[in-house]
mmCIF file of C-alpha atoms in Angstrom:
data_model
loop_
_atom_site.group_PDB
_atom_site.id
_atom_site.type_symbol
_atom_site.label_atom_id
_atom_site.label_comp_id
_atom_site.label_asym_id
_atom_site.label_seq_id
_atom_site.Cartn_x
_atom_site.Cartn_y
_atom_site.Cartn_z
ATOM 1 C CA GLU A 1 47.427 -150.771 133.449
ATOM 2 C CA SER A 2 50.760 -151.461 133.750
ATOM 3 C CA ALA A 3 52.051 -153.108 130.961
ATOM 4 C CA LEU A 4 55.044 -150.464 129.945
ATOM 5 C CA ASP A 5 55.948 -150.509 132.828
ATOM 6 C CA GLY A 6 60.158 -150.656 132.881
ATOM 7 C CA PHE A 7 59.939 -149.613 128.920
ATOM 8 C CA ILE A 8 58.809 -146.210 129.216
ATOM 9 C CA PRO A 9 59.427 -143.604 132.100
ATOM 10 C CA LYS A 10 55.727 -142.972 134.868
ATOM 11 C CA GLU A 11 56.436 -139.550 133.916
ATOM 12 C CA GLU A 12 55.763 -139.917 130.489
ATOM 13 C CA ILE A 13 53.313 -142.354 131.219
ATOM 14 C CA LYS A 14 50.832 -139.525 133.111
ATOM 15 C CA LYS A 15 51.518 -137.176 130.503
ATOM 16 C CA PHE A 16 50.271 -139.712 127.677
ATOM 17 C CA LYS A 17 47.559 -140.349 130.370
ATOM 18 C CA ASP A 18 46.740 -136.989 130.870
ATOM 19 C CA SER A 19 46.247 -135.972 126.994
ATOM 20 C CA ASN A 20 44.453 -139.392 126.448
ATOM 21 C CA LYS A 21 41.637 -138.216 129.398
ATOM 22 C CA LYS A 22 41.650 -134.225 127.605
ATOM 23 C CA GLN A 23 41.018 -135.418 124.265
ATOM 24 C CA ALA A 24 38.020 -138.329 125.695
ATOM 25 C CA LEU A 25 36.150 -135.413 126.980
ATOM 26 C CA ASN A 26 36.745 -132.656 124.214
ATOM 27 C CA PHE A 27 35.512 -135.935 122.000
ATOM 28 C CA ILE A 28 32.211 -136.020 123.984
ATOM 29 C CA ILE A 29 31.587 -132.245 123.874
ATOM 30 C CA ARG A 30 32.163 -131.885 120.196
ATOM 31 C CA MET A 31 30.257 -134.944 119.656
ATOM 32 C CA CYS A 32 27.241 -133.662 121.854
ATOM 33 C CA LYS A 33 27.630 -130.440 119.822
ATOM 34 C CA PHE A 34 27.283 -132.763 116.671
ATOM 35 C CA THR A 35 24.637 -134.483 117.625
ATOM 36 C CA GLU A 36 22.160 -131.460 119.401
ATOM 37 C CA PHE A 37 22.807 -129.225 116.397
ATOM 38 C CA GLU A 38 21.903 -132.563 114.361
ATOM 39 C CA ARG A 39 18.840 -132.625 116.180
ATOM 40 C CA ASP A 40 17.224 -129.063 115.951
ATOM 41 C CA MET A 41 18.764 -129.200 112.025
ATOM 42 C CA TYR A 42 15.549 -131.348 111.500
ATOM 43 C CA LYS A 43 13.455 -130.376 113.717
ATOM 44 C CA ASN A 44 13.374 -126.994 111.726
ATOM 45 C CA PRO A 45 15.506 -127.434 108.470
ATOM 46 C CA LYS A 46 14.255 -124.054 107.353
ATOM 47 C CA GLN A 47 16.217 -122.509 110.576
ATOM 48 C CA ASP A 48 19.489 -120.518 109.675
ATOM 49 C CA LEU A 49 21.552 -123.522 109.790
ATOM 50 C CA ALA A 50 25.413 -120.885 110.167
ATOM 51 C CA LEU A 51 23.525 -119.565 112.765
ATOM 52 C CA LEU A 52 22.654 -122.610 114.480
ATOM 53 C CA TRP A 53 26.070 -123.982 113.982
ATOM 54 C CA GLN A 54 27.246 -120.672 115.733
ATOM 55 C CA GLU A 55 25.054 -120.794 118.745
ATOM 56 C CA LYS A 56 25.845 -124.940 119.274
ATOM 57 C CA SER A 57 29.800 -124.213 118.559
ATOM 58 C CA LYS A 58 29.673 -121.081 121.163
ATOM 59 C CA LYS A 59 27.182 -122.940 123.855
ATOM 60 C CA TYR A 60 30.081 -125.937 123.968
ATOM 61 C CA GLY A 61 32.796 -123.722 124.878
ATOM 62 C CA GLU A 62 34.476 -123.155 120.912
ATOM 63 C CA ILE A 63 36.686 -120.146 121.201
ATOM 64 C CA TYR A 64 37.826 -120.594 117.588
ATOM 65 C CA SER A 65 35.684 -118.529 115.028
ATOM 66 C CA ARG A 66 34.651 -121.501 111.978
ATOM 67 C CA PRO A 67 33.614 -119.906 109.133
ATOM 68 C CA ASP A 68 29.449 -120.124 108.942
ATOM 69 C CA ASN A 69 28.683 -122.981 107.252
ATOM 70 C CA TYR A 70 31.504 -125.154 108.423
ATOM 71 C CA TRP A 71 28.676 -127.600 109.296
ATOM 72 C CA ALA A 72 28.257 -128.368 105.932
ATOM 73 C CA THR A 73 31.397 -129.589 105.710
ATOM 74 C CA THR A 74 30.882 -132.655 108.436
ATOM 75 C CA VAL A 75 30.527 -135.552 106.377
ATOM 76 C CA HIS A 76 28.061 -137.445 109.124
ATOM 77 C CA TYR A 77 25.196 -134.791 108.643
ATOM 78 C CA ILE A 78 25.540 -136.430 104.990
ATOM 79 C CA MET A 79 27.496 -140.084 104.758
ATOM 80 C CA ALA A 80 25.385 -141.072 108.134
ATOM 81 C CA PRO A 81 23.242 -139.135 109.208
ATOM 82 C CA VAL A 82 21.873 -139.723 112.900
ATOM 83 C CA TYR A 83 24.565 -141.312 113.839
ATOM 84 C CA CYS A 84 27.521 -138.807 116.436
ATOM 85 C CA GLN A 85 25.158 -140.330 119.245
ATOM 86 C CA ASN A 86 26.887 -143.457 118.629
ATOM 87 C CA TYR A 87 30.428 -142.154 119.195
ATOM 88 C CA ILE A 88 28.924 -141.015 122.430
ATOM 89 C CA ARG A 89 27.311 -144.323 123.324
ATOM 90 C CA SER A 90 30.486 -146.714 122.397
ATOM 91 C CA LYS A 91 32.368 -144.230 124.779
ATOM 92 C CA LEU A 92 30.542 -145.138 127.470
ATOM 93 C CA MET A 93 30.452 -149.030 127.074
ATOM 94 C CA GLU A 94 34.416 -148.389 126.891
ATOM 95 C CA ALA A 95 34.271 -147.463 130.174
ATOM 96 C CA GLN A 96 32.058 -149.442 131.818
ATOM 97 C CA ILE A 97 33.085 -152.716 130.245
ATOM 98 C CA TYR A 98 36.849 -151.407 130.713
ATOM 99 C CA ASN A 99 36.302 -150.473 134.581
ATOM 100 C CA HIS A 100 33.980 -154.016 134.913
ATOM 101 C CA LEU A 101 36.565 -156.252 133.373
ATOM 102 C CA ARG A 102 39.507 -154.053 136.114
ATOM 103 C CA SER A 103 36.884 -154.827 139.000
ATOM 104 C CA VAL A 104 37.199 -158.772 138.231
ATOM 105 C CA LEU A 105 40.217 -159.369 135.834
ATOM 106 C CA GLY A 106 42.569 -157.030 137.695
ATOM 107 C CA GLU A 107 45.012 -156.695 135.399
ATOM 108 C CA LEU A 108 44.151 -157.208 131.354
ATOM 109 C CA CYS A 109 47.337 -156.969 129.755
ATOM 110 C CA LYS A 110 49.379 -159.109 131.948
ATOM 111 C CA ASN A 111 46.325 -161.074 132.491
ATOM 112 C CA ASP A 112 46.158 -164.989 131.383
ATOM 113 C CA LYS A 113 42.422 -164.719 131.714
ATOM 114 C CA THR A 114 41.343 -161.864 130.124
ATOM 115 C CA SER A 115 41.430 -163.260 126.393
ATOM 116 C CA GLU A 116 38.628 -166.244 128.065
ATOM 117 C CA TYR A 117 36.833 -164.047 129.994
ATOM 118 C CA LEU A 118 35.843 -161.556 127.206
ATOM 119 C CA ARG A 119 35.409 -164.695 124.984
ATOM 120 C CA LYS A 120 32.901 -166.162 127.242
ATOM 121 C CA ASN A 121 31.477 -163.079 128.167
ATOM 122 C CA ILE A 122 31.476 -161.157 125.316
ATOM 123 C CA PHE A 123 32.774 -162.699 122.368
ATOM 124 C CA SER A 124 30.549 -166.298 122.361
ATOM 125 C CA PHE A 125 27.020 -163.981 121.921
ATOM 126 C CA GLY A 126 27.577 -162.911 118.647
ATOM 127 C CA SER A 127 25.301 -160.484 117.532
ATOM 128 C CA GLU A 128 22.497 -162.453 120.409
ATOM 129 C CA PHE A 129 21.925 -159.267 121.855
ATOM 130 C CA GLU A 130 20.878 -155.671 121.612
ATOM 131 C CA ASP A 131 23.853 -153.562 123.185
ATOM 132 C CA SER A 132 22.455 -152.496 125.695
ATOM 133 C CA GLU A 133 21.494 -155.867 127.215
ATOM 134 C CA LEU A 134 24.919 -157.038 126.412
ATOM 135 C CA ILE A 135 26.177 -154.872 128.605
ATOM 136 C CA LYS A 136 23.605 -155.291 131.506
ATOM 137 C CA ARG A 137 24.450 -159.523 131.361
ATOM 138 C CA LEU A 138 28.114 -157.964 131.729
ATOM 139 C CA THR A 139 28.188 -155.762 134.020
ATOM 140 C CA GLY A 140 25.209 -155.931 135.729
ATOM 141 C CA LYS A 141 23.866 -152.957 135.260
ATOM 142 C CA LYS A 142 22.136 -150.598 133.014
ATOM 143 C CA LEU A 143 24.791 -147.781 130.764
ATOM 144 C CA SER A 144 25.437 -145.045 131.748
ATOM 145 C CA ALA A 145 28.204 -142.419 132.378
ATOM 146 C CA ASP A 146 29.199 -142.699 135.531
ATOM 147 C CA ASP A 147 32.318 -144.771 134.518
ATOM 148 C CA PHE A 148 33.016 -142.345 131.376
ATOM 149 C CA ILE A 149 32.935 -139.892 134.458
ATOM 150 C CA LYS A 150 35.076 -141.963 137.074
ATOM 151 C CA ILE A 151 37.879 -142.627 134.299
ATOM 152 C CA TYR A 152 38.109 -139.274 132.484
ATOM 153 C CA THR A 153 37.460 -136.671 134.626
#
Protein backbone atom coordinates (compact mmCIF):
# COMPACT_ATOMS: atom_id res chain seq x y z
CA GLU A 1 0.00 0.00 0.00
CA SER A 2 1.12 3.52 -0.63
CA ALA A 3 -1.55 5.32 1.40
CA LEU A 4 1.24 6.94 3.39
CA ASP A 5 3.13 8.28 0.37
CA GLY A 6 3.73 11.97 0.76
CA PHE A 7 3.21 11.83 4.51
CA ILE A 8 6.03 9.58 5.65
CA PRO A 9 9.43 9.22 3.95
CA LYS A 10 9.78 6.03 1.90
CA GLU A 11 12.79 4.87 3.95
CA GLU A 12 10.69 5.05 7.13
CA ILE A 13 7.89 3.07 5.49
CA LYS A 14 10.45 0.44 4.44
CA LYS A 15 11.80 0.23 8.01
CA PHE A 16 8.26 -0.21 9.31
CA LYS A 17 7.45 -2.93 6.76
CA ASP A 18 10.70 -4.77 7.53
CA SER A 19 9.96 -4.59 11.25
CA ASN A 20 6.40 -5.79 10.67
CA LYS A 21 7.67 -8.79 8.69
CA LYS A 22 10.08 -9.72 11.47
CA GLN A 23 7.36 -9.42 14.11
CA ALA A 24 4.94 -11.53 12.07
CA LEU A 25 7.49 -14.30 11.59
CA ASN A 26 8.49 -14.23 15.26
CA PHE A 27 4.83 -14.38 16.25
CA ILE A 28 4.21 -17.45 14.09
CA ILE A 29 7.28 -19.18 15.51
CA ARG A 30 6.13 -18.41 19.05
CA MET A 31 2.61 -19.67 18.39
CA CYS A 32 3.99 -22.86 16.80
CA LYS A 33 6.01 -23.44 19.96
CA PHE A 34 2.99 -22.80 22.20
CA THR A 35 0.77 -25.05 20.09
CA GLU A 36 3.27 -27.89 19.95
CA PHE A 37 3.97 -27.62 23.68
CA GLU A 38 0.26 -27.75 24.45
CA ARG A 39 -0.34 -30.73 22.14
CA ASP A 40 2.52 -32.66 23.75
CA MET A 41 1.41 -31.61 27.22
CA TYR A 42 -2.06 -33.09 26.64
CA LYS A 43 -0.58 -36.25 25.12
CA ASN A 44 1.39 -36.89 28.29
CA PRO A 45 0.41 -34.59 31.19
CA LYS A 46 2.55 -36.54 33.68
CA GLN A 47 5.81 -35.71 31.94
CA ASP A 48 8.19 -33.03 33.19
CA LEU A 49 6.50 -29.97 31.68
CA ALA A 50 9.40 -27.67 32.54
CA LEU A 51 11.70 -29.93 30.54
CA LEU A 52 9.18 -30.09 27.68
CA TRP A 53 9.02 -26.28 27.64
CA GLN A 54 12.81 -26.04 27.49
CA GLU A 55 12.92 -28.58 24.64
CA LYS A 56 10.35 -26.62 22.62
CA SER A 57 12.18 -23.37 23.36
CA LYS A 58 15.40 -24.83 21.99
CA LYS A 59 13.65 -26.37 19.01
CA TYR A 60 12.13 -23.03 18.03
CA GLY A 61 15.41 -21.19 18.40
CA GLU A 62 15.02 -19.19 21.59
CA ILE A 63 18.47 -17.98 22.53
CA TYR A 64 17.52 -16.73 25.97
CA SER A 65 16.54 -18.89 28.87
CA ARG A 66 13.32 -18.46 30.78
CA PRO A 67 12.54 -19.99 34.16
CA ASP A 68 11.63 -23.67 33.99
CA ASN A 69 7.96 -23.13 34.75
CA TYR A 70 7.51 -20.09 32.53
CA TRP A 71 4.96 -22.04 30.48
CA ALA A 72 2.64 -21.93 33.51
CA THR A 73 2.46 -18.12 33.28
CA THR A 74 0.97 -18.31 29.79
CA VAL A 75 -2.69 -17.51 30.27
CA HIS A 76 -3.73 -19.40 27.13
CA TYR A 77 -3.23 -22.77 28.75
CA ILE A 78 -5.62 -21.95 31.58
CA MET A 79 -8.09 -19.41 30.18
CA ALA A 80 -8.28 -20.49 26.54
CA PRO A 81 -6.86 -23.98 26.07
CA VAL A 82 -6.26 -25.26 22.56
CA TYR A 83 -6.47 -21.74 21.16
CA CYS A 84 -2.97 -20.69 20.06
CA GLN A 85 -3.30 -22.46 16.72
CA ASN A 86 -6.13 -20.05 15.94
CA TYR A 87 -3.64 -17.19 15.97
CA ILE A 88 -1.61 -19.01 13.33
CA ARG A 89 -4.72 -19.68 11.30
CA SER A 90 -5.81 -16.05 11.49
CA LYS A 91 -2.42 -14.84 10.16
CA LEU A 92 -2.73 -17.26 7.24
CA MET A 93 -6.26 -16.06 6.55
CA GLU A 94 -5.18 -12.42 6.76
CA ALA A 95 -2.44 -12.94 4.18
CA GLN A 96 -4.62 -14.94 1.81
CA ILE A 97 -7.47 -12.42 1.94
CA TYR A 98 -5.09 -9.48 1.57
CA ASN A 99 -3.34 -10.93 -1.49
CA HIS A 100 -6.68 -11.80 -3.04
CA LEU A 101 -8.03 -8.30 -2.46
CA ARG A 102 -4.88 -6.76 -3.94
CA SER A 103 -5.18 -8.97 -7.03
CA VAL A 104 -8.83 -7.99 -7.53
CA LEU A 105 -8.82 -4.35 -6.41
CA GLY A 106 -5.21 -3.16 -6.58
CA GLU A 107 -4.69 -0.42 -4.01
CA LEU A 108 -7.07 -1.02 -1.15
CA CYS A 109 -6.93 2.17 0.90
CA LYS A 110 -7.39 4.54 -2.04
CA ASN A 111 -9.99 2.41 -3.83
CA ASP A 112 -13.63 3.40 -3.49
CA LYS A 113 -14.66 -0.17 -4.34
CA THR A 114 -12.88 -1.83 -1.40
CA SER A 115 -15.63 -1.41 1.20
CA GLU A 116 -18.36 -2.55 -1.22
CA TYR A 117 -16.30 -5.60 -2.22
CA LEU A 118 -15.73 -6.55 1.43
CA ARG A 119 -19.40 -6.05 2.27
CA LYS A 120 -20.61 -8.10 -0.70
CA ASN A 121 -18.04 -10.91 -0.59
CA ILE A 122 -17.31 -11.33 3.13
CA PHE A 123 -19.47 -9.40 5.58
CA SER A 124 -22.86 -10.03 3.96
CA PHE A 125 -22.59 -13.74 4.76
CA GLY A 126 -22.39 -13.20 8.51
CA SER A 127 -21.94 -16.63 10.07
CA GLU A 128 -23.49 -18.52 7.15
CA PHE A 129 -20.17 -20.20 6.28
CA GLU A 130 -17.31 -21.64 8.28
CA ASP A 131 -14.15 -19.60 7.85
CA SER A 132 -12.50 -22.26 5.67
CA GLU A 133 -15.48 -22.25 3.27
CA LEU A 134 -15.58 -18.46 3.17
CA ILE A 135 -11.87 -18.30 2.31
CA LYS A 136 -12.38 -20.84 -0.48
CA ARG A 137 -15.41 -18.97 -1.85
CA LEU A 138 -13.58 -15.66 -1.74
CA THR A 139 -10.14 -16.63 -3.03
CA GLY A 140 -10.92 -19.77 -5.00
CA LYS A 141 -8.46 -21.86 -3.03
CA LYS A 142 -8.20 -23.64 0.29
CA LEU A 143 -6.51 -21.90 3.19
CA SER A 144 -2.76 -22.36 2.92
CA ALA A 145 0.51 -20.77 3.99
CA ASP A 146 1.39 -19.74 0.42
CA ASP A 147 0.29 -16.11 0.69
CA PHE A 148 1.79 -15.70 4.15
CA ILE A 149 5.11 -16.90 2.76
CA LYS A 150 4.85 -14.50 -0.21
CA ILE A 151 4.24 -11.54 2.07
CA TYR A 152 6.59 -12.27 4.96
CA THR A 153 9.64 -13.94 3.44
